[in-house]
CSV table of C-alpha atoms and ligand atoms in Angstrom, one decimal:
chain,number,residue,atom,x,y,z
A,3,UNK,CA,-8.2,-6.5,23.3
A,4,UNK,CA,-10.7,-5.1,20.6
A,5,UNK,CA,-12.8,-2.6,22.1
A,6,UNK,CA,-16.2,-4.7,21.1
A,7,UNK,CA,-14.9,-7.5,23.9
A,8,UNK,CA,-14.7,-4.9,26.7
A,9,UNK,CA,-18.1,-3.4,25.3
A,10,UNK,CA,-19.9,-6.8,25.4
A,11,UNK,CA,-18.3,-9.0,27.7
A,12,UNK,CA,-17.1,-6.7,30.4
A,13,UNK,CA,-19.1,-8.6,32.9
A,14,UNK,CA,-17.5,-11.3,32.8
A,15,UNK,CA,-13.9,-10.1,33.6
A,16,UNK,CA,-13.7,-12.5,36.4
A,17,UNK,CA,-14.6,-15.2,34.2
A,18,UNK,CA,-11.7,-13.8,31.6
A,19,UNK,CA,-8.7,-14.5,34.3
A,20,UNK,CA,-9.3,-18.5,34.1
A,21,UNK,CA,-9.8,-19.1,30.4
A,22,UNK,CA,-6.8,-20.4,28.6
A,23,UNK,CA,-5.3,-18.1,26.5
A,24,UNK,CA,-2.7,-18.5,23.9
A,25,UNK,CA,-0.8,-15.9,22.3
A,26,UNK,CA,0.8,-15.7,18.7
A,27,UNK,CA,3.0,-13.2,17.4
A,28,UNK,CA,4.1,-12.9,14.1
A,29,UNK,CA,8.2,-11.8,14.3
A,30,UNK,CA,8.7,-12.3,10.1
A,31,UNK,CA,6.1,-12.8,7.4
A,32,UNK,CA,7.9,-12.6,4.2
A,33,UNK,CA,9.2,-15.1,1.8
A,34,UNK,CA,12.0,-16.1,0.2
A,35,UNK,CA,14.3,-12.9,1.4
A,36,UNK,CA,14.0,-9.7,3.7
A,37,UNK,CA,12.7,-6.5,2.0
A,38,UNK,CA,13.8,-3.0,2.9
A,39,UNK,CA,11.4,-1.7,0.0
A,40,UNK,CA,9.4,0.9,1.5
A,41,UNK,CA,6.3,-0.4,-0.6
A,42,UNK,CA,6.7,-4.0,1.2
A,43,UNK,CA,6.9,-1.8,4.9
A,44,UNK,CA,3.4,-2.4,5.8
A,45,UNK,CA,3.1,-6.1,6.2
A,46,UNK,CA,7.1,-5.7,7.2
A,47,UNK,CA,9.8,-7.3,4.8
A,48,UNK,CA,11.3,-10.0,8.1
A,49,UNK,CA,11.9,-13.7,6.6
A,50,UNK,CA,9.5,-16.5,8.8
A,51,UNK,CA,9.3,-16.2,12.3
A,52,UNK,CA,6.5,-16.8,14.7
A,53,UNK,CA,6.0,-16.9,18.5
A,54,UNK,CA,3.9,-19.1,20.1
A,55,UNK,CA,3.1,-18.4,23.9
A,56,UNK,CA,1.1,-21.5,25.4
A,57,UNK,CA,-1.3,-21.1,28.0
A,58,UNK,CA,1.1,-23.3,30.4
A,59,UNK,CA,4.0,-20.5,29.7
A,60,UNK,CA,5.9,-22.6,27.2
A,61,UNK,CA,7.4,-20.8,24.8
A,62,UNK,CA,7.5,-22.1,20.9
A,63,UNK,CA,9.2,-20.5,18.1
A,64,UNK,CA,8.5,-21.3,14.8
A,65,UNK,CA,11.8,-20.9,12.2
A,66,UNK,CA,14.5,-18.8,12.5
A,67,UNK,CA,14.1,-16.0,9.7
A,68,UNK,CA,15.7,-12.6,10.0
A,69,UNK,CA,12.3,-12.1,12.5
A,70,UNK,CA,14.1,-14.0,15.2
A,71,UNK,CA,16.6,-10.9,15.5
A,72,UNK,CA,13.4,-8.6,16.4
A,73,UNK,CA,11.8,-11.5,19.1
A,74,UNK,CA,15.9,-11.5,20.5
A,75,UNK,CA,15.8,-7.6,20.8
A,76,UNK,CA,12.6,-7.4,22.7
A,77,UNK,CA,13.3,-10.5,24.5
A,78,UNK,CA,11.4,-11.6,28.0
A,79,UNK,CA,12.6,-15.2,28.7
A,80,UNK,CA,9.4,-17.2,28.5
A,81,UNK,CA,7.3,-17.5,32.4
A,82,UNK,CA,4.4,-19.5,33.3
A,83,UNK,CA,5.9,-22.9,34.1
A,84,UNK,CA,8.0,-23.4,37.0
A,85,UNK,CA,11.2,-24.2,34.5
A,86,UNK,CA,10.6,-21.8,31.8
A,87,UNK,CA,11.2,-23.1,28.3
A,88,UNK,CA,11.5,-22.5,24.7
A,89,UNK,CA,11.1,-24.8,22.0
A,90,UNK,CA,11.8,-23.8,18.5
A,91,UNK,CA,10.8,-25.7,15.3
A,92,UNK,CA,12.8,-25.3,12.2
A,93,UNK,CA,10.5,-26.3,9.1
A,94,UNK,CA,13.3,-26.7,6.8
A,95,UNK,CA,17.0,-25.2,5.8
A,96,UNK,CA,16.1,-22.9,3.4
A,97,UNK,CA,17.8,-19.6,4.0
A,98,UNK,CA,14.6,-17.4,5.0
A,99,UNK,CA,13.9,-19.7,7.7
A,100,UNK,CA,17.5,-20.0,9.0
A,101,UNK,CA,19.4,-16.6,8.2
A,102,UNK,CA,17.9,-15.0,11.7
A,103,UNK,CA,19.9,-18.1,14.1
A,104,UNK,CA,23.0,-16.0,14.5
A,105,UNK,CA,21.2,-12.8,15.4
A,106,UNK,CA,19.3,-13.9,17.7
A,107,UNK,CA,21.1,-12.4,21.0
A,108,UNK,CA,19.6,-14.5,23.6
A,109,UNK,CA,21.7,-17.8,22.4
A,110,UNK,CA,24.9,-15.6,23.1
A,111,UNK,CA,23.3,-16.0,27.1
A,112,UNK,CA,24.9,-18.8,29.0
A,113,UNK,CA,21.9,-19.3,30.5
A,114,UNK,CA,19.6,-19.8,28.7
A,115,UNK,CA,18.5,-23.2,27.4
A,116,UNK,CA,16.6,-23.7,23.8
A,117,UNK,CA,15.3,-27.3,22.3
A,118,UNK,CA,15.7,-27.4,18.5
A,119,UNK,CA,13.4,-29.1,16.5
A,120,UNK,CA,13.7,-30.3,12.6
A,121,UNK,CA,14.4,-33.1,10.1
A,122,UNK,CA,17.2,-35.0,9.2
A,123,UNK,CA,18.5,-33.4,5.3
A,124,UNK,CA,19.2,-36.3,3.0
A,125,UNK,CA,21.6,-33.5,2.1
A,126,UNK,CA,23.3,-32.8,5.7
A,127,UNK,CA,22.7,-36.2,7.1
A,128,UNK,CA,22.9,-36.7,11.2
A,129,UNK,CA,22.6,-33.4,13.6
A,130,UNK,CA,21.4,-31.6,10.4
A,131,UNK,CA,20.3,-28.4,11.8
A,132,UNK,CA,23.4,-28.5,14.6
A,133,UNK,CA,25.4,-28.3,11.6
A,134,UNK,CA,23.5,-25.8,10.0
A,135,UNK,CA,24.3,-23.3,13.0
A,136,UNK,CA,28.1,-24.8,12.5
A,137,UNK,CA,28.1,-23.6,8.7
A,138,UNK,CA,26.3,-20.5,9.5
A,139,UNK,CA,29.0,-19.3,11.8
A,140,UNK,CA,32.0,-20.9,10.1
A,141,UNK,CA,34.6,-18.5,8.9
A,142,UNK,CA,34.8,-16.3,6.9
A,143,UNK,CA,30.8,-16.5,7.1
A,144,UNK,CA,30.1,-14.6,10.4
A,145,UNK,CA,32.8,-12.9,12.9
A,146,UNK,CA,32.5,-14.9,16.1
A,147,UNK,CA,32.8,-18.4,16.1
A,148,UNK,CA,30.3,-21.5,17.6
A,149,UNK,CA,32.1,-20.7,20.6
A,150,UNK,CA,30.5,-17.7,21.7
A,151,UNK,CA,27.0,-19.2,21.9
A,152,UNK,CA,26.8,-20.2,25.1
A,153,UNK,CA,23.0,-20.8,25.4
A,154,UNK,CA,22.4,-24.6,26.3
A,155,UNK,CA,21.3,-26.0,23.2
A,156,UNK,CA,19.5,-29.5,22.4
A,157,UNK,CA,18.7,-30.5,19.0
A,158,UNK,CA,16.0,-33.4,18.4
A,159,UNK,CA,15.2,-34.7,14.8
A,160,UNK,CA,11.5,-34.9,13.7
A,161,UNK,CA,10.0,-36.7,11.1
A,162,UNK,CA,6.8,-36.2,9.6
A,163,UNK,CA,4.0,-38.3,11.4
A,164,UNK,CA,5.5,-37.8,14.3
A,165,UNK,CA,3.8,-36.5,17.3
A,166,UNK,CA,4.8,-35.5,20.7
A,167,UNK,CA,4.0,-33.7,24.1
A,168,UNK,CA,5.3,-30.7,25.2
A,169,UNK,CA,3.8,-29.3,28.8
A,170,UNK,CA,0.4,-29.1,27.8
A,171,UNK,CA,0.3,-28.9,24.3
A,172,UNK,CA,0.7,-31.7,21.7
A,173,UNK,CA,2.7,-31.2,18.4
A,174,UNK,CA,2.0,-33.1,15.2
A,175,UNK,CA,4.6,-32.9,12.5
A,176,UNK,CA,3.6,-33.8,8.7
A,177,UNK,CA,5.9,-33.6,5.7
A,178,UNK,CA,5.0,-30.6,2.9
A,179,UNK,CA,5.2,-30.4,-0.8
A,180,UNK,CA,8.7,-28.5,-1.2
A,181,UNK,CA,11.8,-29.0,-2.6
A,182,UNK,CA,14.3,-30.6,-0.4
A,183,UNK,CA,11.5,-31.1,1.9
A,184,UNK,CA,9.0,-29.4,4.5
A,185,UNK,CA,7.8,-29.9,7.9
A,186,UNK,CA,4.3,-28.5,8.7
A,187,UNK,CA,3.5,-28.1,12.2
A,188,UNK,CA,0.2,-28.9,14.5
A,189,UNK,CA,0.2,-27.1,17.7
A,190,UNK,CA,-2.8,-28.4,20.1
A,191,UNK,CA,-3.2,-26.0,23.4
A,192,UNK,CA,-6.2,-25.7,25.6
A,193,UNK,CA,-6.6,-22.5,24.4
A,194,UNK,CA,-7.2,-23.6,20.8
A,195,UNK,CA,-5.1,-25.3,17.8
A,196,UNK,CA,-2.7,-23.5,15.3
A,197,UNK,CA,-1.5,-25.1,12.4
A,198,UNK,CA,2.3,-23.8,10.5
A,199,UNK,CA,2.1,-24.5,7.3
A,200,UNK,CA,4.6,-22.3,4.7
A,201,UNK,CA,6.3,-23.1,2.0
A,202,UNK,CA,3.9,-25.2,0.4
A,203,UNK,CA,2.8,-26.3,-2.8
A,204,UNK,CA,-0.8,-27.8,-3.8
A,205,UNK,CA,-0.9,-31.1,-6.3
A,206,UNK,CA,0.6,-33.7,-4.6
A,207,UNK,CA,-2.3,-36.3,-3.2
A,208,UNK,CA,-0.1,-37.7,-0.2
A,209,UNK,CA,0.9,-34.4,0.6
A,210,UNK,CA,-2.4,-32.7,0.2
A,211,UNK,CA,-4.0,-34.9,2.5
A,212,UNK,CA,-0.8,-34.1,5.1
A,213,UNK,CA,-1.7,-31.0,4.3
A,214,UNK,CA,-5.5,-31.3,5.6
A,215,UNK,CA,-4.6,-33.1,8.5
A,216,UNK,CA,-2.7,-30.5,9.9
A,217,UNK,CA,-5.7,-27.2,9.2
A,218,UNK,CA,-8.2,-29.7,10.3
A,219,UNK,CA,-10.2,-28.1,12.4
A,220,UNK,CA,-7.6,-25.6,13.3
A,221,UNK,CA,-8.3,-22.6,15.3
A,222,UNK,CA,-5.6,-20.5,12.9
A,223,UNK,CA,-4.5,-22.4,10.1
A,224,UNK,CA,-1.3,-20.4,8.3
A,225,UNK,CA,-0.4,-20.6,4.9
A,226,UNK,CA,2.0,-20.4,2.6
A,227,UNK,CA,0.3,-17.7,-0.1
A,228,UNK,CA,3.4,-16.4,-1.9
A,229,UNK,CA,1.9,-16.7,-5.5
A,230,UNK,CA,-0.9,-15.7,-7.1
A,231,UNK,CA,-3.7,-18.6,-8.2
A,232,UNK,CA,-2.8,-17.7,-11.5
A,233,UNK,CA,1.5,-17.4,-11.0
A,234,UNK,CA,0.5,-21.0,-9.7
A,235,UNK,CA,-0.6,-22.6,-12.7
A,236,UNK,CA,1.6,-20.9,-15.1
A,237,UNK,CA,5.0,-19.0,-14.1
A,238,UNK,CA,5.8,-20.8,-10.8
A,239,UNK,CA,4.2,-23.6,-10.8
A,240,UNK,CA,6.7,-26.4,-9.3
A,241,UNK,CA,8.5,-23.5,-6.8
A,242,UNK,CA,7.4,-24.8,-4.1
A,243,UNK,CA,4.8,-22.2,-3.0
A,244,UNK,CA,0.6,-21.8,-3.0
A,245,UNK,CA,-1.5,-19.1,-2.9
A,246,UNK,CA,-4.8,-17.9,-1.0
A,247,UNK,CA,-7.3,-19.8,-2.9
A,248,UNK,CA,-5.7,-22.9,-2.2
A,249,UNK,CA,-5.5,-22.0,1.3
A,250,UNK,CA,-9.4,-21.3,1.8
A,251,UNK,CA,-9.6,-24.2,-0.4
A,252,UNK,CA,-8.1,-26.4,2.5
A,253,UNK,CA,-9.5,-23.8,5.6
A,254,UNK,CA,-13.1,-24.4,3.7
A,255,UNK,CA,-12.8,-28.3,3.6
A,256,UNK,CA,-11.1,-28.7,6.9
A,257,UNK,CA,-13.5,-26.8,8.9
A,258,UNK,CA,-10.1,-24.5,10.0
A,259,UNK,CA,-11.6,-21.4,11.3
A,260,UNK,CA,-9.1,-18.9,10.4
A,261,UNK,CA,-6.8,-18.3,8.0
A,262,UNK,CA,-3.6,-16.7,8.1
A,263,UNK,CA,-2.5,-15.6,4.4
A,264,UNK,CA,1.8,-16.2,5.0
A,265,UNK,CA,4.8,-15.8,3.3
A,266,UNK,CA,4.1,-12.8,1.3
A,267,UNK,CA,6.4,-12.8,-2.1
A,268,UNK,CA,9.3,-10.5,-1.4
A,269,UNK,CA,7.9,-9.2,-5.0
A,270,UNK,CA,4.6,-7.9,-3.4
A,271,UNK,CA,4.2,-4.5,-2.4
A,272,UNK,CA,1.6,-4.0,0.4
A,273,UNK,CA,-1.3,-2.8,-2.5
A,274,UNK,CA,-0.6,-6.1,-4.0
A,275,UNK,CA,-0.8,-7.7,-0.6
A,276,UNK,CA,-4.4,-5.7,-0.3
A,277,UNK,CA,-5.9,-7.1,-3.3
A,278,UNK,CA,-4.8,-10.9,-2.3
A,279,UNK,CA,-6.5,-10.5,1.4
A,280,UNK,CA,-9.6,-8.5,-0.7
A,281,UNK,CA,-10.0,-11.6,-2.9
A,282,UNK,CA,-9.6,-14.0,0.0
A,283,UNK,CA,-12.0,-12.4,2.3
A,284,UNK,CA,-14.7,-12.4,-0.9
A,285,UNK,CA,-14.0,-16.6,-0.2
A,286,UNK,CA,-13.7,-16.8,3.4
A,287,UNK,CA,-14.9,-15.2,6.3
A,288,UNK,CA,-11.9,-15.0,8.4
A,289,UNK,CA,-9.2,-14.4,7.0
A,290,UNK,CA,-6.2,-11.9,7.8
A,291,UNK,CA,-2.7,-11.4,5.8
A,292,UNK,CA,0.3,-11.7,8.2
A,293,UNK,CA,2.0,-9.0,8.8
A,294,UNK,CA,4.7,-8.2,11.2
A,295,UNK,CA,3.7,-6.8,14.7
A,296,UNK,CA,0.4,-8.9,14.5
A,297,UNK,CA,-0.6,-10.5,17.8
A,298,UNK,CA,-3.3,-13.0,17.8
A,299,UNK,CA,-4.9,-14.2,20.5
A,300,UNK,CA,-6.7,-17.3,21.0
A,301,UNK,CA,-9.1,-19.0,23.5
A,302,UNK,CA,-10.2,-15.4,25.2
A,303,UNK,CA,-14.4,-15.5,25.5
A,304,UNK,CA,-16.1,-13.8,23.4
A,305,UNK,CA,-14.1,-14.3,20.1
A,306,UNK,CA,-11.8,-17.0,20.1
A,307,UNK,CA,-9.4,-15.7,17.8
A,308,UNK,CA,-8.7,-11.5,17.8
A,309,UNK,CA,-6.3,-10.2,16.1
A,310,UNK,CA,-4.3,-7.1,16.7
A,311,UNK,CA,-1.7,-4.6,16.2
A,312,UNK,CA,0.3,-3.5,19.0
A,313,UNK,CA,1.4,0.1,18.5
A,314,UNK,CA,5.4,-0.9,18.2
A,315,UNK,CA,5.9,0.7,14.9
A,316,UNK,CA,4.0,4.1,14.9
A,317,UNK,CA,5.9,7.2,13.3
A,318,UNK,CA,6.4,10.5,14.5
A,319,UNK,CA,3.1,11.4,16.1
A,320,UNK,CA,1.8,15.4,15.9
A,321,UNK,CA,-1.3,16.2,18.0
A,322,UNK,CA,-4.1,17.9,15.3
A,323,UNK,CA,-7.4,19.0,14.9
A,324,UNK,CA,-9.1,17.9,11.8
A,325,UNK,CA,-12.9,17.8,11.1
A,326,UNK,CA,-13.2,14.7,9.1
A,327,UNK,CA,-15.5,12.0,7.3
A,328,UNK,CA,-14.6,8.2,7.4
A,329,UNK,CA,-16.5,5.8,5.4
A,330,UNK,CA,-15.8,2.1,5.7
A,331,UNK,CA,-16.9,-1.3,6.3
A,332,UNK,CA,-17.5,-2.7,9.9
A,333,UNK,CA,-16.5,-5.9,11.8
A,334,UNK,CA,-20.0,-6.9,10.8
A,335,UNK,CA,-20.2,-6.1,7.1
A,336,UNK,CA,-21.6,-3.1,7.2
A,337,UNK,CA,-21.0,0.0,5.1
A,338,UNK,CA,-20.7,3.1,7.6
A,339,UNK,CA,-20.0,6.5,7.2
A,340,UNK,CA,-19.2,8.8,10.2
A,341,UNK,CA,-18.1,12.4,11.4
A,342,UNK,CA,-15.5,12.5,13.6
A,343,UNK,CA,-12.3,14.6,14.4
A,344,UNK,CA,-8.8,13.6,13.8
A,345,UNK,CA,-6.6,14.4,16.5
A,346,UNK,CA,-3.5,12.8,16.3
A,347,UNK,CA,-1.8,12.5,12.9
A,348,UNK,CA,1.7,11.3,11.3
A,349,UNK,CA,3.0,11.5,7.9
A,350,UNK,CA,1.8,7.8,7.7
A,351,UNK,CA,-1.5,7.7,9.0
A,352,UNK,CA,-3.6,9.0,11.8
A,353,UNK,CA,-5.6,7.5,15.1
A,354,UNK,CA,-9.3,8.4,14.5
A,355,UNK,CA,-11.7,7.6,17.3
A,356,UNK,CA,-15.0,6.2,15.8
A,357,UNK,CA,-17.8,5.2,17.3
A,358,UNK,CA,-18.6,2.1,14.1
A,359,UNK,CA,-15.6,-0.6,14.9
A,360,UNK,CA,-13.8,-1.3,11.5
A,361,UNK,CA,-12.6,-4.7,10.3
A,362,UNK,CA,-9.1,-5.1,10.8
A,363,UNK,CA,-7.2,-5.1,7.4
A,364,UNK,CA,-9.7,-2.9,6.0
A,365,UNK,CA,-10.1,0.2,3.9
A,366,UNK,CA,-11.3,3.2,5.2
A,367,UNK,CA,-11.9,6.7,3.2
A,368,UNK,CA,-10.9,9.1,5.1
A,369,UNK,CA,-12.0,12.7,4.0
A,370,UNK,CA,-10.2,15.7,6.6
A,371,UNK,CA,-11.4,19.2,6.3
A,372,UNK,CA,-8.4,21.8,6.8
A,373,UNK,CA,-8.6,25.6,6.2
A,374,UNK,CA,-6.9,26.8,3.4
A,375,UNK,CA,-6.2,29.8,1.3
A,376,UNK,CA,-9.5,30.0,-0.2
A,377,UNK,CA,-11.4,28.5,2.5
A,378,UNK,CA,-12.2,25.5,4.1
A,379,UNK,CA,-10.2,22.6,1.7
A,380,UNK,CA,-11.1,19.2,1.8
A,381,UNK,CA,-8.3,16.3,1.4
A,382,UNK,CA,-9.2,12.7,0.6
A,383,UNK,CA,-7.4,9.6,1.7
A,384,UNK,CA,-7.2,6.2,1.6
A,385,UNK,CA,-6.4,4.5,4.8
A,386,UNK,CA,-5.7,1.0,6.2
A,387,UNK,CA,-6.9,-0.1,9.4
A,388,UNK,CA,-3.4,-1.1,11.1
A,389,UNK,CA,-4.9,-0.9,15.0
A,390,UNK,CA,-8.0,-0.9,17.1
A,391,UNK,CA,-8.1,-0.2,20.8
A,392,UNK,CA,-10.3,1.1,23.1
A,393,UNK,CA,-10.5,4.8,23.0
A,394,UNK,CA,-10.5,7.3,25.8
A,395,UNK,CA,-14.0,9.2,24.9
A,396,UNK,CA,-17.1,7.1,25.5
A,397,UNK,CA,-18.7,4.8,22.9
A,398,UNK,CA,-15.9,5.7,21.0
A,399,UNK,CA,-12.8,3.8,19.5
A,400,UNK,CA,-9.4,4.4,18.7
A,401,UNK,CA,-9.0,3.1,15.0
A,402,UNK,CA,-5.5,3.7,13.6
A,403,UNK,CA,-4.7,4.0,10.2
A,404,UNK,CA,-1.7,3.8,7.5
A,405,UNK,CA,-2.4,6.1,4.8
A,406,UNK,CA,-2.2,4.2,1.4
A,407,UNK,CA,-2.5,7.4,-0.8
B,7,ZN,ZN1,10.5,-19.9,2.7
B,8,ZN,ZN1,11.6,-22.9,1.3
């Protein structure tokens, strides 16, 4: 929880223990096919995968990209309702939402039991996606066979306009502009509405307005943002794909409330990544870049949505002692510069405890004062705000940074 809650609503902890809370993670956030680059490590180079933890304990997992293998590894079968269960929506067959199924170690489990969810393929006909899992493990494709998956499995077909109950939470499924097709995905929980919508492309007027009817009003509206506006129009136009003006084009005229920039080209490196989420939050208030670790939390009082990093993918950490500066831009807009000391540092970034709370996403310059030869030498860095938790000194937070350069 961001530091600023506990500050300015920790009166009302007993309040906090019956809202409705909601909890998405984000397992995969990159297009088309996993990146190993290390200038895509940042926002993490996992094909589509999202979990979805409902107030009521269900679980929902949206598409199966290489992602899925991480949510498998750290695994906690889903609690809350008295039969635990985990849904899991497959938007469509393309191999970046797929190529994660027979990685995912908890369907090797006998029992464990999953419901699949996705449309019949004019291209696959009946059981489409139950075949899918067939072809994916036939030989000489992967080394175990269909056998060895001894997870109870169910498979139901969606269509777009359909709309169903699950627990407490109702789905609403609407067809996207892609080729081969797309399902888009309304989730509705007491704790507040998120809409899936990747692999998308703007300029269809049937498919626009499905488009809209899924970020209406939407708590956290994702989209797809692989291209640029201007790849859009020229180079890729007809791929299948937006880009982050047409998503705070729909957020804006939908009344969604945040927007989650997705399906980052496997072409961008992080700095690219940057300026897209710069530009987008010069357009929109709220507005974060997905990237993998991310937790976001929704229906909590105070803010309804908070994002966050949890600190699953820190580097070697060394204990230091660095006078330093940091100038950046607050939760609230403002510019702020501050004196601080750096205590704990990696060869990617730092935790700096700040008394200002930085935007999430945001730059920071941090300037760190170390004695040198010929005296005190001052070394100037860009850094990224990955993390913010409460810190341990008073009035003070714990920011964490990546280092950019
Ligand atoms: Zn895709
Ligand atoms: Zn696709």
């Amino acid at each position: 929880m961001l530091a600023r809650n506990q500050a300015s609503h920790g009166g009302l902890a007993r309040k906090d223990m019956t809202a409705p809370i909601a909890k998405l993670s984000f397992w995969g956030v990159r297009g088309s096919t996993p990146t190993v680059d290390p200038a895509t490590w940042r926002y993490g180079g996992n094909t589509p995968c999202l979990e979805l933890i409902a107030p009521d304990g269900t679980q929902f997992i949206l598409d199966c990209g290489t992602g899925l293998r991480m949510l498998g590894s750290r695994w906690a079968a889903p609690s809350g309702g008295k039969t635990p269960e985990t849904h899991i929506f497959v938007t469509h067959y393309h191999w970046d939402h797929i190529q994660g199924i027979p990685f995912f170690a908890p369907l090797y489990v006998e029992n464990n039991e999953f419901h699949f969810y996705s449309f019949r393929s004019k291209y696959l006909g009946r059981d489409s996606l139950k075949q899918v899992f067939e072809a994916q493990m036939a030989l000489p494709y992967f080394p175990v066979d269909m056998s060895a998956m001894n997870a109870k499995r169910k498979f139901k077909e969606v269509e777009g306009g359909d709309s169903f109950q699950i627990g407490e939470n109702t789905i609403t499924a609407r067809w996207l502009n892609h080729p081969q097709g797309c399902l888009g995905f309304r989730i509705e929980t007491p704790a507040g509405t998120v809409a899936y919508a990747t692999d998308n492309e703007p300029g269809d007027a049937t498919l626009d307005e499905s488009l809209r009817e899924l970020a209406s009003g939407a708590d956290i509206f994702i989209n797809d943002a692989q291209f640029t506006p201007e790849q859009l129009e020229t180079t890729r136009k007809g791929w299948g794909h937006s880009s982050w003006l047409e998503g705070v084009k729909v957020a804006r005229h939908t009344g969604a409330k945040t927007l989650v920039l997705f399906h980052h080209d496997p072409d961008s490196t992080d700095r690219m990544v940057d300026s897209i989420l710069r530009q987008a939050r010069e357009e929109f208030d709220s507005v974060f870049a997905a990237s993998e670790g991310m937790v976001i939390t929704l229906g909590a009082p105070g803010d309804r949505v908070q994002a966050h990093m949890p600190g699953t993918r820190t580097a070697l950490r060394r204990e230091a002692q660095f006078n330093a500066k940091v100038c950046g831009v607050t939760e609230g807009g403002k510019d702020f510069e501050e004196e601080t000391v750096v205590r704990d540092l990696s060869l990617q970034g730092a935790l700096i405890s700040l008394k200002h709370l930085p935007r999430l996403q945001s730059e920071l310059q941090v300037t760190m004062e170390a004695p040198g030869a010929d005296g005190v030498q001052s070394m100037k860095l860009r850094g990224y705000v990955v993390r913010i938790d409460s810190g341990t000194e008073k009035g003070h937070i714990a920011v964490g940074v990546v280092f950019t350069d």
